Short mmCIF file of C-alpha atoms in Angstrom, two decimals:
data_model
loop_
_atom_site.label_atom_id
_atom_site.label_comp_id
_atom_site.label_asym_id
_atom_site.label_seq_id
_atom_site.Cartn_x
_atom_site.Cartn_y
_atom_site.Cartn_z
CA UNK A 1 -16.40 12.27 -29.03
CA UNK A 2 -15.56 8.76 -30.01
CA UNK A 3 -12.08 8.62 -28.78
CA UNK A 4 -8.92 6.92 -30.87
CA UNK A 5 -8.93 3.03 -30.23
CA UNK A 6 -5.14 3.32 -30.60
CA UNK A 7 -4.50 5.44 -27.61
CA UNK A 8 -6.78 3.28 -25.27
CA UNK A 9 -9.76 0.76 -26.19
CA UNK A 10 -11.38 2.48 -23.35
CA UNK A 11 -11.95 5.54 -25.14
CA UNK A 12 -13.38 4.13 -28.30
CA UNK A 13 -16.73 3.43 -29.30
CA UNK A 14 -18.96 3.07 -27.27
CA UNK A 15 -16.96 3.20 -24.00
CA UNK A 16 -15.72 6.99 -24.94
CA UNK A 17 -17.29 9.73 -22.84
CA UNK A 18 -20.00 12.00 -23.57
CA UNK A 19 -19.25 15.82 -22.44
CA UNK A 20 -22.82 17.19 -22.93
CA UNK A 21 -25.43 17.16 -19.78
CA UNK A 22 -28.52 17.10 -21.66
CA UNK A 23 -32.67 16.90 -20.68
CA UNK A 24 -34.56 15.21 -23.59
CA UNK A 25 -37.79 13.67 -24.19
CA UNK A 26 -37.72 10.81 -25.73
CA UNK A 27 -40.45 8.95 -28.31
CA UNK A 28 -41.65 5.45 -27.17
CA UNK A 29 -42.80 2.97 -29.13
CA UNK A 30 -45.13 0.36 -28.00
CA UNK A 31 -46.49 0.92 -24.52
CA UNK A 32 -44.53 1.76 -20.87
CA UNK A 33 -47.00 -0.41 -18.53
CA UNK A 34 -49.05 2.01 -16.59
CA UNK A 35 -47.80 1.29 -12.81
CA UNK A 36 -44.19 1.61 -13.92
CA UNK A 37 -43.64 5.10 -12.45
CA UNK A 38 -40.77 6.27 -11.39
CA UNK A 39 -36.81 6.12 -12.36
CA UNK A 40 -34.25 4.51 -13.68
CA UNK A 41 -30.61 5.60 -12.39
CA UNK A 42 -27.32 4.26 -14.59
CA UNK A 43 -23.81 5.14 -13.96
CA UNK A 44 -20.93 4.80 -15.72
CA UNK A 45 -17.14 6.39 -15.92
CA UNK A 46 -17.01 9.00 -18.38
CA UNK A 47 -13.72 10.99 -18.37
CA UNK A 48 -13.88 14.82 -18.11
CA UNK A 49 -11.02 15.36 -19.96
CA UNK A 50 -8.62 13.09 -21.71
CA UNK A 51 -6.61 11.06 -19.25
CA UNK A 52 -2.99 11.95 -18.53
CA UNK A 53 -2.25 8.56 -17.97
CA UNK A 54 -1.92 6.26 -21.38
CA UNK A 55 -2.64 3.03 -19.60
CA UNK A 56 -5.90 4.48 -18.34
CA UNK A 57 -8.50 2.21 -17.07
CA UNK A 58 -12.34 1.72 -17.58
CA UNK A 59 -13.18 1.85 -14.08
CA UNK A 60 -11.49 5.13 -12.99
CA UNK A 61 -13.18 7.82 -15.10
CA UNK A 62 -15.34 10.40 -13.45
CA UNK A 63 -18.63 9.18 -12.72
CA UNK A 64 -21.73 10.69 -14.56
CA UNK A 65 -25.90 9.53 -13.82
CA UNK A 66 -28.35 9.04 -16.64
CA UNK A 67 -31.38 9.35 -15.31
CA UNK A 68 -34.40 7.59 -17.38
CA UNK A 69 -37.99 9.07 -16.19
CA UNK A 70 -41.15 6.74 -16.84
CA UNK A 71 -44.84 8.04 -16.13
CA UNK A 72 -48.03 8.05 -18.11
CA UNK A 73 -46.38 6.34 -20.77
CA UNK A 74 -44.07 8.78 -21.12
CA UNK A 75 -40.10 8.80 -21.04
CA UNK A 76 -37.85 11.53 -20.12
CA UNK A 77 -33.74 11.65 -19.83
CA UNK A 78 -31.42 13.80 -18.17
CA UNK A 79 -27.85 12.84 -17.52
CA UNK A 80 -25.01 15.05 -14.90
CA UNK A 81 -21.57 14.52 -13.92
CA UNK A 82 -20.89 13.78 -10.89
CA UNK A 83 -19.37 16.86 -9.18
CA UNK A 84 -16.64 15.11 -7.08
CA UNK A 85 -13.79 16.93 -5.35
CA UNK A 86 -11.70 15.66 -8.08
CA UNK A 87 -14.10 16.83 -10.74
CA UNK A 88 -14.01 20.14 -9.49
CA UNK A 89 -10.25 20.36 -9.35
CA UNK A 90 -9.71 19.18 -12.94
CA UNK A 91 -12.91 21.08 -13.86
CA UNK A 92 -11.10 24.23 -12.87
CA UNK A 93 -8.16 23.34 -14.28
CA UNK A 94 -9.36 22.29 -17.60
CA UNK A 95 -7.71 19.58 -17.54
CA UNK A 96 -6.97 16.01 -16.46
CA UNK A 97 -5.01 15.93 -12.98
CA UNK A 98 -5.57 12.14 -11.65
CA UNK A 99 -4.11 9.14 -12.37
CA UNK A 100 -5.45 5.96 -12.76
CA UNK A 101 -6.77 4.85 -9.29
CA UNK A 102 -4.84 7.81 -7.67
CA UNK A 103 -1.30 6.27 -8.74
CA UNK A 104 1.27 8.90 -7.70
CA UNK A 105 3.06 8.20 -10.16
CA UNK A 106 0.96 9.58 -12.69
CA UNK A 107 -0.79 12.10 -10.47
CA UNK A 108 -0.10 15.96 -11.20
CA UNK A 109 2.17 17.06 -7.61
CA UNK A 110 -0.43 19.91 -7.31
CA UNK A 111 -3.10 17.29 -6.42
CA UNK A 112 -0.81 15.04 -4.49
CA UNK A 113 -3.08 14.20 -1.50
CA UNK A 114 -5.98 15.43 -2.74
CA UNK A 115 -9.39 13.49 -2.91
CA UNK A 116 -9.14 11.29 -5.92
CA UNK A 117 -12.72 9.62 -6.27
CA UNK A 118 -14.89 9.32 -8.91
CA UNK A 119 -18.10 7.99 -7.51
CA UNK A 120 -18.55 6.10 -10.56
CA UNK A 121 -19.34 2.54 -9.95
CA UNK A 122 -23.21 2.47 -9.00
CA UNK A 123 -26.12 4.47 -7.38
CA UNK A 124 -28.67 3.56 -4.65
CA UNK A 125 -31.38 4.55 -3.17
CA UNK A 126 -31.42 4.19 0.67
CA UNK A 127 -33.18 5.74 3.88
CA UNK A 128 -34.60 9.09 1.45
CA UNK A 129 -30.78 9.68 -0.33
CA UNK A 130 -29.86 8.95 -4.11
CA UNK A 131 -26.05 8.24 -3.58
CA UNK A 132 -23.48 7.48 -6.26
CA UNK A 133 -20.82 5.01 -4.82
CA UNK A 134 -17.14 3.86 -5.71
CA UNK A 135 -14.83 1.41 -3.86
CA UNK A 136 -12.92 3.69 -2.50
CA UNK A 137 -14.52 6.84 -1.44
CA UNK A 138 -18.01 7.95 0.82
CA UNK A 139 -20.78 7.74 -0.53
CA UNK A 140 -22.11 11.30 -3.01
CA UNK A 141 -25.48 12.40 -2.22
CA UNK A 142 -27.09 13.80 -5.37
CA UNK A 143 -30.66 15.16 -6.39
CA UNK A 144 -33.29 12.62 -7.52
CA UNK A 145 -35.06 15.00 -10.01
CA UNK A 146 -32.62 17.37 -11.00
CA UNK A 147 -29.27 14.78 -10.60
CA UNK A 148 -27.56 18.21 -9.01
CA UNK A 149 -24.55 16.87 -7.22
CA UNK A 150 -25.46 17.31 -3.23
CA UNK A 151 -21.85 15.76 -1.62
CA UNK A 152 -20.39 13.35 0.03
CA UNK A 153 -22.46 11.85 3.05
CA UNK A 154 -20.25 12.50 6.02
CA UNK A 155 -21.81 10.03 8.21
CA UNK A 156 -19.53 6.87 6.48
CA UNK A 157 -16.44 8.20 7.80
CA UNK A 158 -13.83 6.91 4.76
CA UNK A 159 -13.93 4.37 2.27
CA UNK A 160 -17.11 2.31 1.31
CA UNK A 161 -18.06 -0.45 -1.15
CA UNK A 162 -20.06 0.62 -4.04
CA UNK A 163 -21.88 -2.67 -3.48
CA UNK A 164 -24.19 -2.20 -0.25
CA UNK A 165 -26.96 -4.93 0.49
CA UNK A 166 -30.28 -3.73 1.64
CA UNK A 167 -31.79 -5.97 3.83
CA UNK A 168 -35.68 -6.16 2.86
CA UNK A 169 -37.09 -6.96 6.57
CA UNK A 170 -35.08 -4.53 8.18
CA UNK A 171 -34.14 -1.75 5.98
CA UNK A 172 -30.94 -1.67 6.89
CA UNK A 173 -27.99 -1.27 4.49
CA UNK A 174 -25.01 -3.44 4.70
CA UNK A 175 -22.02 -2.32 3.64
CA UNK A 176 -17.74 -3.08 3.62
CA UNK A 177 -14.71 -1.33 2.72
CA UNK A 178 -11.21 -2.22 1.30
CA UNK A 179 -8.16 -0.63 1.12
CA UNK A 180 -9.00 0.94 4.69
CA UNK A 181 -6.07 2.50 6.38
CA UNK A 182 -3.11 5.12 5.83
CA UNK A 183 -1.51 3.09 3.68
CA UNK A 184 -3.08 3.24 0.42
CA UNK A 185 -3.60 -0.53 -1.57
CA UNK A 186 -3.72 -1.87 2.11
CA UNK A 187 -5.17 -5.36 3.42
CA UNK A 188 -7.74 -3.64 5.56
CA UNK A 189 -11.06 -3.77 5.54
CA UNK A 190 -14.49 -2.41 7.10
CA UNK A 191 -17.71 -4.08 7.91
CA UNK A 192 -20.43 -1.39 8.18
CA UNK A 193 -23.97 -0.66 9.02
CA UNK A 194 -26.38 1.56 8.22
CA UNK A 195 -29.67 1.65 9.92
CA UNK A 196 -33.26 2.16 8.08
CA UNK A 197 -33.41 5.76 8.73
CA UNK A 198 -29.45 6.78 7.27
CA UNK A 199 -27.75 6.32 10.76
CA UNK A 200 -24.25 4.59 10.25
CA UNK A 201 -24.08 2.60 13.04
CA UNK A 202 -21.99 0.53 13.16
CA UNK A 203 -17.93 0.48 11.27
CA UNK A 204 -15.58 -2.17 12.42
CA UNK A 205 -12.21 -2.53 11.01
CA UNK A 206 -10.26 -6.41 10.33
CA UNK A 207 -7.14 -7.33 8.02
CA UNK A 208 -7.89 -9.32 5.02
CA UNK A 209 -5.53 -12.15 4.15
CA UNK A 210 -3.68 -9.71 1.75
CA UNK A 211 -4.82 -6.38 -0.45
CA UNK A 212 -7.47 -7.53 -2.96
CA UNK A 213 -9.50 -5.91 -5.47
CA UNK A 214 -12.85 -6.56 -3.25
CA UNK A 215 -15.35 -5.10 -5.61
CA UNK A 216 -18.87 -6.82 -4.40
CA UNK A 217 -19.49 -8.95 -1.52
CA UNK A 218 -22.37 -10.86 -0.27
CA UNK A 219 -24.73 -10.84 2.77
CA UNK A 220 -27.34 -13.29 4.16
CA UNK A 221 -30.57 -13.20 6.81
CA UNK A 222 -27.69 -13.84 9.48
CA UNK A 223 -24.12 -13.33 7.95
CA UNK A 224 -21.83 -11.54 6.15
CA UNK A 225 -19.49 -13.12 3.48
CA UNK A 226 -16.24 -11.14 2.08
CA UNK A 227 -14.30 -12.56 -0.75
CA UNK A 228 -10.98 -11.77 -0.78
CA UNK A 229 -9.70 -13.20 -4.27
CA UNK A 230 -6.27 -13.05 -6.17
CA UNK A 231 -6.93 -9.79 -8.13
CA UNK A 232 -4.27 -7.90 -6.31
CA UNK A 233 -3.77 -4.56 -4.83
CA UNK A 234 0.08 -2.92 -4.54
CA UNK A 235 1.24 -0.11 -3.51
CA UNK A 236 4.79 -1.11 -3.90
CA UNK A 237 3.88 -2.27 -7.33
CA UNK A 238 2.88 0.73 -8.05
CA UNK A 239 5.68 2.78 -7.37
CA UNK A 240 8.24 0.74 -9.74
CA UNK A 241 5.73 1.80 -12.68
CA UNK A 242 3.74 -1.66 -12.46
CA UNK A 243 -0.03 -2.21 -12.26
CA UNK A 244 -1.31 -0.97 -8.93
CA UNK A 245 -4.16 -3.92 -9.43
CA UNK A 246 -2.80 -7.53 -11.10
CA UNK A 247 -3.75 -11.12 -11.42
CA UNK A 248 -1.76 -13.65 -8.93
CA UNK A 249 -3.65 -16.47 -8.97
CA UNK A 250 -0.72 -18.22 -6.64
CA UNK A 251 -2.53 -16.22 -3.54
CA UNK A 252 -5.65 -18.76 -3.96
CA UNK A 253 -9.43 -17.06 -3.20
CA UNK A 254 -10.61 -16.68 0.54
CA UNK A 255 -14.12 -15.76 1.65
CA UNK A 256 -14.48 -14.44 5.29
CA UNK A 257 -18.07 -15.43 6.84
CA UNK A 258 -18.77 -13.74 9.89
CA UNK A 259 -22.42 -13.47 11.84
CA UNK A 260 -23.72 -9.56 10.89
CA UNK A 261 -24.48 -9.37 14.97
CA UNK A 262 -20.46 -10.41 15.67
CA UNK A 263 -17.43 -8.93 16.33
CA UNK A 264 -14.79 -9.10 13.10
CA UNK A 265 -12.43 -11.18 15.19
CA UNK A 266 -14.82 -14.00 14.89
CA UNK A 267 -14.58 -14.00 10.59
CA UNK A 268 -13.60 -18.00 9.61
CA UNK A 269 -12.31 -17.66 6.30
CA UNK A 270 -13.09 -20.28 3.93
CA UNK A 271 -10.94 -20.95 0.46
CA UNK A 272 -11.28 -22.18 -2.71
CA UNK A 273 -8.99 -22.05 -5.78
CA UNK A 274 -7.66 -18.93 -7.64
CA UNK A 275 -10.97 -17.47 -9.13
CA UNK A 276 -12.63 -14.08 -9.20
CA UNK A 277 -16.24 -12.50 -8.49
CA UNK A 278 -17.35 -9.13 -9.33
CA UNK A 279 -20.82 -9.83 -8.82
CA UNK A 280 -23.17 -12.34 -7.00
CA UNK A 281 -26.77 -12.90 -7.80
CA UNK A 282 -27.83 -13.80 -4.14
CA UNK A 283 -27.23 -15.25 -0.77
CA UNK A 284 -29.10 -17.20 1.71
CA UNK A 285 -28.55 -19.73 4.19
CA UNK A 286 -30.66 -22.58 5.53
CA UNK A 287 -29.93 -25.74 7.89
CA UNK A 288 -26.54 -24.54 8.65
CA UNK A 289 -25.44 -23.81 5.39
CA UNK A 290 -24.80 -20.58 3.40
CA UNK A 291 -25.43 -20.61 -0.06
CA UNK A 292 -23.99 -17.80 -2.93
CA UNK A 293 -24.52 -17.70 -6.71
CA UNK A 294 -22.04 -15.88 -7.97
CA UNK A 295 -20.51 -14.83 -11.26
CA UNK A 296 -17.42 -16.87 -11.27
CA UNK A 297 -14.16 -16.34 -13.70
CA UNK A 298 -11.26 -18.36 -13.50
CA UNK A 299 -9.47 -15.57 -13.83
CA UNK A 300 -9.96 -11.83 -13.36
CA UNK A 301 -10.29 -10.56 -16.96
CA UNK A 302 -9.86 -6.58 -17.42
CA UNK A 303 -6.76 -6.37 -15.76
CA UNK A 304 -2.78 -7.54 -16.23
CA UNK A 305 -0.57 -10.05 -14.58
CA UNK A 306 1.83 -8.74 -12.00
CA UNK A 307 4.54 -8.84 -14.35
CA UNK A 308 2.17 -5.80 -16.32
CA UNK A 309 1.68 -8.67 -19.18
CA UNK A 310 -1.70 -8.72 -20.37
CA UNK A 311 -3.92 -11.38 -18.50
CA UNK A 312 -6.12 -14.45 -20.21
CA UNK A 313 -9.22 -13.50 -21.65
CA UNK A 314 -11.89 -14.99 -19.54
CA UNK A 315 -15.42 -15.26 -18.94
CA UNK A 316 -18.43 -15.74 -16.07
CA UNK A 317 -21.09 -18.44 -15.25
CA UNK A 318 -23.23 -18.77 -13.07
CA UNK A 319 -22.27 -21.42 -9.98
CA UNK A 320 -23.08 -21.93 -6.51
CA UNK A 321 -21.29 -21.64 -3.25
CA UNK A 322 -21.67 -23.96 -0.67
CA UNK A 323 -20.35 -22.97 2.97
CA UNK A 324 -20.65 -25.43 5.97
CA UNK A 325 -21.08 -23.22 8.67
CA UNK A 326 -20.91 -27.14 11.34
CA UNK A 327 -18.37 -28.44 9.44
CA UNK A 328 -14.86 -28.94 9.85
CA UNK A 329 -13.75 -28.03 6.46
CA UNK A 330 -12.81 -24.48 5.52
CA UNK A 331 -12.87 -25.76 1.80
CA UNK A 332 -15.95 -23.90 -0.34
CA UNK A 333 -17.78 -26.44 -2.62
CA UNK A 334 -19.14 -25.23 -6.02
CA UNK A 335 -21.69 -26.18 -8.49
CA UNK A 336 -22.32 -24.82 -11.94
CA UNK A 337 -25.81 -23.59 -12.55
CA UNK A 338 -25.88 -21.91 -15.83
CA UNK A 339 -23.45 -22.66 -18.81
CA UNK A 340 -24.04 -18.99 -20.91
CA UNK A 341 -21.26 -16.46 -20.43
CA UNK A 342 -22.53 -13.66 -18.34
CA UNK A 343 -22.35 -10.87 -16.15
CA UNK A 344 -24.53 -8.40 -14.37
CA UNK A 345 -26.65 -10.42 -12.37
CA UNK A 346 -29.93 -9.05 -11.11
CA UNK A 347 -32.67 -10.25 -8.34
CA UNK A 348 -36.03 -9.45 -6.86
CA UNK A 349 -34.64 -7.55 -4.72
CA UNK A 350 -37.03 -8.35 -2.28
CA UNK A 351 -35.24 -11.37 -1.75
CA UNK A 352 -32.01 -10.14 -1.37
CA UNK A 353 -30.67 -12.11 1.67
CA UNK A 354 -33.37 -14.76 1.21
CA UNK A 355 -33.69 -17.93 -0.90
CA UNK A 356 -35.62 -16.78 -3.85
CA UNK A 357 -36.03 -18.11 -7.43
CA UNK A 358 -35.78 -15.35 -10.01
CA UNK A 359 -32.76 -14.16 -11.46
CA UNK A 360 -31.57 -11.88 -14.44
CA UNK A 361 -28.61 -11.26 -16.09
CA UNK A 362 -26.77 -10.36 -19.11
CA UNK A 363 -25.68 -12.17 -21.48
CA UNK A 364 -23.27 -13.33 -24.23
CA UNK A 365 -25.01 -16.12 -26.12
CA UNK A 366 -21.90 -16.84 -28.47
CA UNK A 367 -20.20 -17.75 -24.90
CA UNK A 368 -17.00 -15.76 -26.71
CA UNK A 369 -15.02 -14.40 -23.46
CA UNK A 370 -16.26 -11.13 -23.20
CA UNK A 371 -17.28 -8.71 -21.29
CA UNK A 372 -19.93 -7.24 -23.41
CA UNK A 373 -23.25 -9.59 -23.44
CA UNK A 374 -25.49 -9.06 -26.18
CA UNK A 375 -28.63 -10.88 -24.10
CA UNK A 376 -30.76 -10.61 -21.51
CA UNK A 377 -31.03 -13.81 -19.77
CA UNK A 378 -34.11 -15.27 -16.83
CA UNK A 379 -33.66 -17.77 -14.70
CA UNK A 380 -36.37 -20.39 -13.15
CA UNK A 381 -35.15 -21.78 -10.74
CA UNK A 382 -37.96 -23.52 -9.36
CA UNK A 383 -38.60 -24.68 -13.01
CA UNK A 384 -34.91 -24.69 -14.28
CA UNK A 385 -36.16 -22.98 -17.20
CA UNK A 386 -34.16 -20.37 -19.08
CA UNK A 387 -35.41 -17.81 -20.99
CA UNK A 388 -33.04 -15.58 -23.13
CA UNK A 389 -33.97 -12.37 -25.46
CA UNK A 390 -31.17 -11.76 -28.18
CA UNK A 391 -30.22 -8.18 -29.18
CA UNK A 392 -28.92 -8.40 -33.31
CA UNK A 393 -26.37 -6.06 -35.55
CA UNK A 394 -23.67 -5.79 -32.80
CA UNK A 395 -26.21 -4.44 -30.36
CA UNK A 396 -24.71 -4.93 -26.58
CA UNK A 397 -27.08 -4.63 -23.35
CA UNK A 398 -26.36 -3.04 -19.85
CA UNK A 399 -27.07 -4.35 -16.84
CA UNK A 400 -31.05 -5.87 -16.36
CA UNK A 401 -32.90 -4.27 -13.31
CA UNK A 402 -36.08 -5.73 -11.79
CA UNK A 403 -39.21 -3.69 -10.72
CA UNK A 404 -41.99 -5.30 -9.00
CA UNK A 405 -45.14 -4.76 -10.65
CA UNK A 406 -46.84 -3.58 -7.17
CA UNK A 407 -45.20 -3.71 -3.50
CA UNK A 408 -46.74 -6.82 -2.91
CA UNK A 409 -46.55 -8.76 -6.08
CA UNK A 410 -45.10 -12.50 -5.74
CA UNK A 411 -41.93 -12.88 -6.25
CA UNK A 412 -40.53 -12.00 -10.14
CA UNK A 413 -43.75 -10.37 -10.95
CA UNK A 414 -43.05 -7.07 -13.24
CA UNK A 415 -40.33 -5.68 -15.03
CA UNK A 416 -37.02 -5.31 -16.52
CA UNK A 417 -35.15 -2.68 -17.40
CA UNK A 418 -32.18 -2.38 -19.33
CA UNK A 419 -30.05 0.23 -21.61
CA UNK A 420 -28.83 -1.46 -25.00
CA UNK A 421 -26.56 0.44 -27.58
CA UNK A 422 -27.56 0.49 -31.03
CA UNK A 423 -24.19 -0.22 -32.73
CA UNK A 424 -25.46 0.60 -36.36
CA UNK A 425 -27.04 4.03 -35.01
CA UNK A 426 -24.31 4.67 -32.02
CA UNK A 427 -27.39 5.74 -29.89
CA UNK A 428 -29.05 4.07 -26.79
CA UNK A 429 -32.51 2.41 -26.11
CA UNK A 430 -34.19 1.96 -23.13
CA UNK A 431 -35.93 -0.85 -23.39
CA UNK A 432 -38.67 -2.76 -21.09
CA UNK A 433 -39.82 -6.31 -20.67
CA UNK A 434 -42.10 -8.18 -18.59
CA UNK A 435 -39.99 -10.17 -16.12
CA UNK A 436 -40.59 -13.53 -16.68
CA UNK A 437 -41.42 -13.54 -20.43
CA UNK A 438 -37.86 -11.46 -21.71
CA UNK A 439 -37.87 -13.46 -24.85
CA UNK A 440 -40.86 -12.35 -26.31
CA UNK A 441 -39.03 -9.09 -26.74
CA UNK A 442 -39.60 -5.72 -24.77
CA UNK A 443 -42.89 -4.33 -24.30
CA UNK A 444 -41.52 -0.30 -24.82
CA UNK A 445 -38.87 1.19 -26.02
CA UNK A 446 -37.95 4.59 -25.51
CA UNK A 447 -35.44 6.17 -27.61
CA UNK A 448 -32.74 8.37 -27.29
CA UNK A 449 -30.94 10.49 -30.28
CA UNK A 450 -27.33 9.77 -28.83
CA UNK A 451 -26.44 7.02 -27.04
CA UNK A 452 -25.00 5.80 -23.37
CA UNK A 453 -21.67 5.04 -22.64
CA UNK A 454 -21.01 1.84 -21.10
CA UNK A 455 -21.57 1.89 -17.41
CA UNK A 456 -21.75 -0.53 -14.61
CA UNK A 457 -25.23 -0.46 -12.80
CA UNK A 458 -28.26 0.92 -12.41
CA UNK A 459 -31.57 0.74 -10.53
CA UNK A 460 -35.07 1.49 -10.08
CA UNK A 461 -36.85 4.30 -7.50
CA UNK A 462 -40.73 4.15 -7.46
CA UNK A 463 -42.27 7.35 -7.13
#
């Protein structure tokens, strides 16, 4: 199914759903290094049925893995839906029941109340569990090898982010959640913890300055760092037939920093000017200072104005955050780092939490305010060198994921993995580059015969 671009763009092309669950092996040309053994997990929204709601967005179809299987130079693909609550209901029904984001307004009454998530939004691997996140529902447990849908881990207790940080000395997992409370589209938030062996333990609630759209966040050796940014969350809204989500820049951007060993009533919040982040690169901090590179817009693209008018187009670099943790200003300062349009930045993730000096992303080399990149960019930043591989003939790229080449390699040592569409074939590759040398072109590619929606992340799992 390719969908009808005048119903809703995110049905079309290459962001319609594919129905079939399928296990294939797949032909590789040139050669998968031998030590890359393991997977590669993508998800993505892809609707199980067409959405009742005609102003449907990207980010709120059901959520469905595509796993990619490397070993022995081989490559093998299997891909599963995500068996939600909500899947199951509309599975049974065969039909769509949801609305966008759970809006009541454009829910079916039989499902009023019921669990609306779509576990959609990205997959980890933490403490021996393969879990498929969204931003507003527990983590979903599902099988490594076979991608059967296991359930929702119990242990989180509500909402979680589908952006946790896993701290490389400690193993734990970091984690937040917005929208937290009875009321939905709320100003409340979680800060959570999850030790190296699965145990949540810790979940401490705090009010936001107002209900935001907090889709990633970012974590350091010491801290914790929450932006809360104009893209707008209302329940009210809602109800009048408005966009439950909407730009209002007027609200200005806030970032709460708070030690990880504190209690939430200590968070300073910082500000800047109206600007949003969906995803940083990295965090550290050294001689009192906390430093972020993050993918800054000026304004959120993807979503309307309050007023349900469409919003600017608008694209993300690369800058840096600067918080004073001894001084007196509250004010963040910023520094541009990269000037390519991007998105999807990507680490060692060894050195998540940790100054580091590798960094991938994608890209869009014509710097044309979009949000599909049709590079895969490196970044030096010990060097300041920039490396970036081009993909021709209207061929986009997902998100770039990092392997190290052993456990113990130095830093940016191994691999990259990404999923590009083929626009002239309307299939997928997966292809594979060595790290730090992405524009001599990938090493392997392994082939599919259809292609790969459009998703949002992805990463690797050694085995």
């Amino acid at each position: 199914m390719d969908g009808d671009a005048r119903l809703n763009a995110y049905l079309a092309g290459n962001f319609a759903p594919v129905r079939s669950e399928d296990d294939l092996d797949l032909t590789v040309t040139g050669e998968i290094p031998a030590g890359l053994r393991g997977a590669l997990y993508r998800i993505g929204p892809n609707p199980q049925f067409e959405p009742r709601d005609p102003n449907h967005h990207w980010f709120a179809g059901d959520g469905m893995v595509h796993g990619f299987y490397l070993a022995d130079g081989k490559a093998t693909y299997r891909n599963r839906y995500v068996r939600t609550p909500r899947w199951e209901l509309e599975h049974a029904a065969g039909r769509s029941l949801f609305g966008t984001f759970g809006n009541p307004m454009t829910t079916d009454p039989a499902v009023m109340g019921q669990d609306s998530g779509v576990a959609n939004t990205n997959i980890v691997w933490h403490a021996g569990r393969l879990m498929a996140l969204e931003e507003g529902h527990a983590p979903f447990e599902m099988a490594p090898d076979t991608l059967d849908s296991v359930g929702y881990v119990q242990a989180y207790r509500g909402r979680t982010t589908a952006h946790p940080k896993i701290d490389p000395a400690t193993g734990e997992m970091v984690w937040f959640g917005y929208g937290v409370g009875d009321a939905p589209l709320s100003a409340g938030m979680s800060y959570g913890v999850t030790d190296a062996t699965g145990q949540v333990v810790r979940r401490d609630d705090f009010q936001a300055p107002f209900a935001s759209m907090v889709h990633d966040f970012m974590v350091t050796e010491n801290h914790v760092l929450f932006p809360v940014l104009p893209l707008t969350g209302s329940l009210e809204r809602a109800m009048r037939g408005l966009p439950p989500f909407a730009w209002e820049p007027e609200k200005g951007s806030f970032v709460g920093v708070m030690r990880r060993d504190a209690d939430v009533s200590t968070i300073r919040w910082f500000n800047t000017g109206a600007c949003y982040v969906f995803h940083p690169m990295n965090a550290w901090e050294a001689d009192g200072k906390l430093y972020a590179d993050v993918m800054r817009y000026d304004q959120a693209p993807l979503f309307p104005k309050a007023d349900g008018s469409p919003g600017e187009k608008s694209a993300a670099r690369l800058v840096r955050w600067t918080f004073d943790l001894s001084g007196a200003s509250d004010a963040i300062r910023e520094e541009p780092i990269d000037d390519l349009d991007g998105e999807f930045p990507r680490l060692d993730e060894r050195f998540a939490t940790r100054a580091y000096r590798h960094g991938w992303y994608a890209a869009d080399p014509t710097n044309g305010k979009t949000i599909k990149q049709s590079a895969i960019a490196h970044l030096d930043f010990a060097t300041g060198r920039r490396q970036v591989y081009e993909l021709t003939g209207g061929d986009l790229t997902s998100e770039p994921v990092f392997t190290p080449r052993t456990a113990d390699a130095p830093e940016g040592d191994g691999w990259v993995t990404a999923v590009v569409w083929r626009a002239g074939e309307n299939r997928s590759d997966l292809l594979v580059f060595e790290a730090q040398d992405v524009a001599k072109g990938p090493v392997a590619v392994a082939q599919l015969p259809r292609r790969v929606p459009f998703g949002f992340h992805g990463n690797w799992v050694s085995f």
